[in-house]
């Protein structure tokens, strides 16, 4: 005879599954009511709650299910055998049916040994953390392909069993792993991994894998270059197949299947109160929190995912707004006061080989106004690549130096710092400004000497990387700090630089709508350089299929013969492994050395040391090389005006905004420049997307188009937006969401400025939770 406890478990599981899979009443044959007939006798209240289930709509079903599950967890627990053990401490056992609260530790989850450690390794400490660890992307695995119909170049996901495997080392240092996978219909596909030795142990014969990649046909054999795979050995009722599946950011040894089970359990066991009231949700057409969280992790269909994203994205902005509004009252800080005279500005401009554009002038006047006032300047200068931000910043630094203050310019990478240093020398040295460079690659002795010179005031303007704030740098008299490419720095880092209250200028090429800039950079005012220097011939961009690679490189050779230089960008092949990015670039360099024997080819990649990178760049600048093959490390800021061609291989793997940034590395002088996008994927969708780059040169237009073409399942992370608050939010497309969230935040604070009402406790704790995480992400 089964105990009540066992019966309860038997009933709970299918009900939880039913809730998770969208209340379709298909979880058991005959439906939920049939299930209750069999198992529900001891639980009359549960039966009552679910009476008439088949006739309800999905929303109502969800509500009733949650009520029923709550009832099941409240049922009195049968006395356990162990309770006789008199005084001994209660044994630490997990009750996999106990209800959880969002704030509960993950140790309350029942996921097997080692699970707590795994979750902690991902920074997930509470049930809430797990639930808000959103997938990085979603894959549609509802229909697995018929392998016979797969076209060459198609991207696909296959589920199957490893029937054989081989390893080859065609060259020393190169490892190719192959596994033949057989799917449920007995069809086979040969999967290959390049230089990923760690994969080998997972390719046991008989192992079940889910594999995604791009297909190649060789007659009747189908081959798959694996971009992403999962092992499926963690249980049969997989959450990983036959549905739209979320793919999470993870770490080595923490499988996707494990994360999905963790999330599933949190969803099923947690009492998710909603921190937004029903009227607020109705007003902004938002689904409830439980639906949103199940939808982002386990969407039943695209609609579910879309409404989940809409809700969770709204929340991100709402909390961001609340945070900014709540701390907005701190007041304006006292900064430095400069004379910033017209005279000095003219002197600076007169020393340039060009005149400022109208936009540069306007922005400079805004900056000069700020500098003259005694408020601390906090200004964001936004302008497309090559719009002349650095020249403007140089002028501001000159103004500071004129008043006897020091200036600092902080760049995101050493290559950029060195480049800024060279450019600023050109602008400022003739005007008597003493410049210094401080980067991590310098020897201890060099650094110490530079630090001394900064502290004593012998240096007027220092240019550096994060070394400027990480090393023990003391300024004699810091007056102006310029931060290039803001999004690579955290707010905390910024704050550190600001301890001595210098005026601050931030330069960014990321197009941000004004409404958001006001929110996100709360404290920063915005200046926009919306004009390119004259005489730039627009970069001519051409999209070619990879079948025309020879033609593309033929053109590159004609430019090289004319004395020009070229970049070739290799794309990341595997989305999780930087090592493969390196492999891709070196393989490409090898290939090009064969194809273009006349050209002098260099390779630049992210695994090189800073010194090695700088050496390659210096020699490229000195024209010792004609062609630079690189990974995306050249994305930001490289400035070699003699480079007139850029080829981007597998352009489809880049976001449009990123392609635009890459393209900005050519066309930096008066020479006519070209960008060739090589598409390894011939689908219509890809063509349509890349055509946007071919036809547009305006970064803002491109960013917008990019978003319109994206599906709802694609999530962009903080890396893109640069705002640690946003995991889902996309600052370009979300202007309206931002405005609505701001409206609600304001309304909330208007009626209750401190959010003091107990009704708002859930909202407040979520706000605190998020604020803490932002701070955490900024520090790491
Ligand atoms: P950004 O920092 O916005 O990418 P830079 O300040 O580095 O742009 O300028 C890009 C290039 O354009 C540099 O070579 C710079 O010398 C040149 N430049 C800047 N302003 C002007 C201008 N008003 N007229 C002509 N060339 C300019
Ligand atoms: Mg720049």
mmCIF file of C-alpha atoms in Angstrom, residues 296-443:
data_model
loop_
_atom_site.group_PDB
_atom_site.id
_atom_site.type_symbol
_atom_site.label_atom_id
_atom_site.label_comp_id
_atom_site.label_asym_id
_atom_site.label_seq_id
_atom_site.Cartn_x
_atom_site.Cartn_y
_atom_site.Cartn_z
ATOM 1 C CA UNK A 296 12.062 32.234 -21.066
ATOM 2 C CA UNK A 297 13.366 28.859 -19.968
ATOM 3 C CA UNK A 298 10.880 26.420 -21.433
ATOM 4 C CA UNK A 299 8.732 28.208 -23.973
ATOM 5 C CA UNK A 300 5.856 26.211 -25.315
ATOM 6 C CA UNK A 301 6.009 28.132 -28.575
ATOM 7 C CA UNK A 302 7.291 31.389 -30.038
ATOM 8 C CA UNK A 303 4.423 33.362 -28.575
ATOM 9 C CA UNK A 304 5.217 32.194 -25.122
ATOM 10 C CA UNK A 305 8.835 33.184 -25.568
ATOM 11 C CA UNK A 306 7.901 36.552 -26.971
ATOM 12 C CA UNK A 307 5.618 37.454 -24.110
ATOM 13 C CA UNK A 308 8.140 36.161 -21.586
ATOM 14 C CA UNK A 309 10.848 38.332 -23.074
ATOM 15 C CA UNK A 310 8.540 41.323 -23.165
ATOM 16 C CA UNK A 311 7.792 40.992 -19.483
ATOM 17 C CA UNK A 312 11.327 40.301 -18.306
ATOM 18 C CA UNK A 313 12.780 43.020 -20.460
ATOM 19 C CA UNK A 314 10.277 45.489 -19.096
ATOM 20 C CA UNK A 315 11.325 44.462 -15.596
ATOM 21 C CA UNK A 316 14.961 45.121 -16.363
ATOM 22 C CA UNK A 317 14.214 48.666 -17.358
ATOM 23 C CA UNK A 318 11.805 49.160 -14.520
ATOM 24 C CA UNK A 319 14.413 48.231 -11.944
ATOM 25 C CA UNK A 320 17.047 50.212 -13.751
ATOM 26 C CA UNK A 321 14.783 53.262 -13.689
ATOM 27 C CA UNK A 322 13.909 52.752 -10.054
ATOM 28 C CA UNK A 323 17.562 52.482 -9.188
ATOM 29 C CA UNK A 324 18.522 55.602 -11.105
ATOM 30 C CA UNK A 325 15.579 57.599 -9.784
ATOM 31 C CA UNK A 326 16.184 56.527 -6.198
ATOM 32 C CA UNK A 327 19.822 57.498 -6.218
ATOM 33 C CA UNK A 328 19.333 60.505 -8.473
ATOM 34 C CA UNK A 329 18.929 62.790 -5.519
ATOM 35 C CA UNK A 330 22.559 62.683 -4.534
ATOM 36 C CA UNK A 331 23.138 65.998 -6.178
ATOM 37 C CA UNK A 332 25.697 67.568 -8.408
ATOM 38 C CA UNK A 333 29.300 67.281 -7.414
ATOM 39 C CA UNK A 334 31.815 70.001 -7.366
ATOM 40 C CA UNK A 335 34.422 69.520 -10.071
ATOM 41 C CA UNK A 336 37.276 71.484 -11.502
ATOM 42 C CA UNK A 337 36.928 74.885 -12.973
ATOM 43 C CA UNK A 338 38.908 75.661 -16.111
ATOM 44 C CA UNK A 339 39.258 78.834 -18.095
ATOM 45 C CA UNK A 340 38.749 76.951 -21.408
ATOM 46 C CA UNK A 341 39.202 80.080 -23.433
ATOM 47 C CA UNK A 342 38.198 80.582 -27.064
ATOM 48 C CA UNK A 343 41.770 81.612 -27.646
ATOM 49 C CA UNK A 344 43.172 78.278 -26.497
ATOM 50 C CA UNK A 345 40.650 76.395 -28.570
ATOM 51 C CA UNK A 346 41.674 78.337 -31.655
ATOM 52 C CA UNK A 347 45.314 77.700 -30.913
ATOM 53 C CA UNK A 348 44.620 74.002 -30.762
ATOM 54 C CA UNK A 349 42.602 73.957 -33.952
ATOM 55 C CA UNK A 350 45.215 75.988 -35.789
ATOM 56 C CA UNK A 351 47.806 73.350 -35.012
ATOM 57 C CA UNK A 352 45.746 70.628 -36.692
ATOM 58 C CA UNK A 353 46.202 69.623 -40.319
ATOM 59 C CA UNK A 354 42.425 69.962 -40.723
ATOM 60 C CA UNK A 355 39.520 72.106 -39.544
ATOM 61 C CA UNK A 356 36.965 70.807 -37.060
ATOM 62 C CA UNK A 357 33.646 69.790 -38.533
ATOM 63 C CA UNK A 358 30.510 71.632 -37.453
ATOM 64 C CA UNK A 359 29.557 68.749 -35.200
ATOM 65 C CA UNK A 360 32.969 68.649 -33.559
ATOM 66 C CA UNK A 361 32.792 72.377 -32.917
ATOM 67 C CA UNK A 362 29.358 72.139 -31.366
ATOM 68 C CA UNK A 363 30.444 69.313 -29.074
ATOM 69 C CA UNK A 364 33.605 71.149 -28.125
ATOM 70 C CA UNK A 365 31.604 74.185 -27.097
ATOM 71 C CA UNK A 366 29.400 71.980 -24.926
ATOM 72 C CA UNK A 367 32.500 70.532 -23.341
ATOM 73 C CA UNK A 368 34.102 73.934 -22.832
ATOM 74 C CA UNK A 369 30.932 75.177 -21.124
ATOM 75 C CA UNK A 370 31.069 72.245 -18.738
ATOM 76 C CA UNK A 371 34.727 72.793 -18.077
ATOM 77 C CA UNK A 372 34.215 76.438 -17.245
ATOM 78 C CA UNK A 373 31.474 75.688 -14.745
ATOM 79 C CA UNK A 374 32.393 74.485 -11.315
ATOM 80 C CA UNK A 375 30.108 71.508 -11.536
ATOM 81 C CA UNK A 376 31.884 68.299 -12.246
ATOM 82 C CA UNK A 377 31.618 67.588 -15.960
ATOM 83 C CA UNK A 378 30.125 64.196 -16.730
ATOM 84 C CA UNK A 379 29.600 64.046 -20.442
ATOM 85 C CA UNK A 380 29.227 61.258 -22.939
ATOM 86 C CA UNK A 381 30.446 62.004 -26.446
ATOM 87 C CA UNK A 382 28.865 59.658 -28.861
ATOM 88 C CA UNK A 383 29.917 59.448 -32.476
ATOM 89 C CA UNK A 384 30.411 56.843 -35.147
ATOM 90 C CA UNK A 385 33.872 55.377 -35.695
ATOM 91 C CA UNK A 386 36.065 57.950 -37.380
ATOM 92 C CA UNK A 387 33.811 60.881 -36.576
ATOM 93 C CA UNK A 388 36.688 62.588 -34.790
ATOM 94 C CA UNK A 389 36.012 61.983 -31.108
ATOM 95 C CA UNK A 390 39.663 61.572 -30.274
ATOM 96 C CA UNK A 391 40.548 64.908 -31.817
ATOM 97 C CA UNK A 392 37.868 66.559 -29.685
ATOM 98 C CA UNK A 393 39.135 64.837 -26.568
ATOM 99 C CA UNK A 394 42.652 65.963 -27.375
ATOM 100 C CA UNK A 395 41.444 69.552 -27.457
ATOM 101 C CA UNK A 396 39.784 69.166 -24.057
ATOM 102 C CA UNK A 397 42.980 67.685 -22.640
ATOM 103 C CA UNK A 398 44.870 70.632 -24.044
ATOM 104 C CA UNK A 399 42.490 73.031 -22.303
ATOM 105 C CA UNK A 400 43.078 71.245 -19.025
ATOM 106 C CA UNK A 401 46.830 71.325 -19.447
ATOM 107 C CA UNK A 402 46.700 75.043 -20.208
ATOM 108 C CA UNK A 403 45.297 75.616 -16.741
ATOM 109 C CA UNK A 404 48.043 73.573 -15.147
ATOM 110 C CA UNK A 405 45.915 70.491 -14.569
ATOM 111 C CA UNK A 406 46.802 66.957 -15.534
ATOM 112 C CA UNK A 407 44.727 64.918 -17.913
ATOM 113 C CA UNK A 408 44.277 61.175 -18.305
ATOM 114 C CA UNK A 409 42.973 59.146 -21.191
ATOM 115 C CA UNK A 410 41.961 55.573 -20.498
ATOM 116 C CA UNK A 411 41.631 53.117 -23.384
ATOM 117 C CA UNK A 412 40.195 49.608 -23.317
ATOM 118 C CA UNK A 413 43.209 47.824 -24.820
ATOM 119 C CA UNK A 414 46.952 48.313 -24.952
ATOM 120 C CA UNK A 415 46.970 48.534 -28.724
ATOM 121 C CA UNK A 416 44.485 51.366 -28.516
ATOM 122 C CA UNK A 417 46.341 53.078 -25.722
ATOM 123 C CA UNK A 418 49.520 53.075 -27.779
ATOM 124 C CA UNK A 419 47.662 54.319 -30.786
ATOM 125 C CA UNK A 420 46.034 57.132 -28.840
ATOM 126 C CA UNK A 421 49.431 57.973 -27.469
ATOM 127 C CA UNK A 422 50.886 58.258 -30.976
ATOM 128 C CA UNK A 423 47.939 60.361 -32.190
ATOM 129 C CA UNK A 424 47.915 62.656 -29.188
ATOM 130 C CA UNK A 425 51.654 63.150 -29.478
ATOM 131 C CA UNK A 426 50.941 64.434 -32.972
ATOM 132 C CA UNK A 427 48.298 66.849 -31.705
ATOM 133 C CA UNK A 428 49.776 67.951 -28.402
ATOM 134 C CA UNK A 429 53.545 67.668 -28.504
ATOM 135 C CA UNK A 430 53.929 70.694 -30.819
ATOM 136 C CA UNK A 431 51.883 72.671 -28.307
ATOM 137 C CA UNK A 432 54.286 71.884 -25.505
ATOM 138 C CA UNK A 433 52.139 69.342 -23.675
ATOM 139 C CA UNK A 434 54.171 66.574 -22.017
ATOM 140 C CA UNK A 435 52.654 63.131 -22.618
ATOM 141 C CA UNK A 436 53.204 59.812 -20.895
ATOM 142 C CA UNK A 437 52.121 56.239 -21.536
ATOM 143 C CA UNK A 438 51.350 53.734 -18.804
ATOM 144 C CA UNK A 439 50.378 50.198 -19.718
ATOM 145 C CA UNK A 440 50.667 46.755 -18.213
ATOM 146 C CA UNK A 441 53.222 45.600 -20.779
ATOM 147 C CA UNK A 442 55.858 48.029 -19.521
ATOM 148 C CA UNK A 443 58.610 46.749 -17.242
#
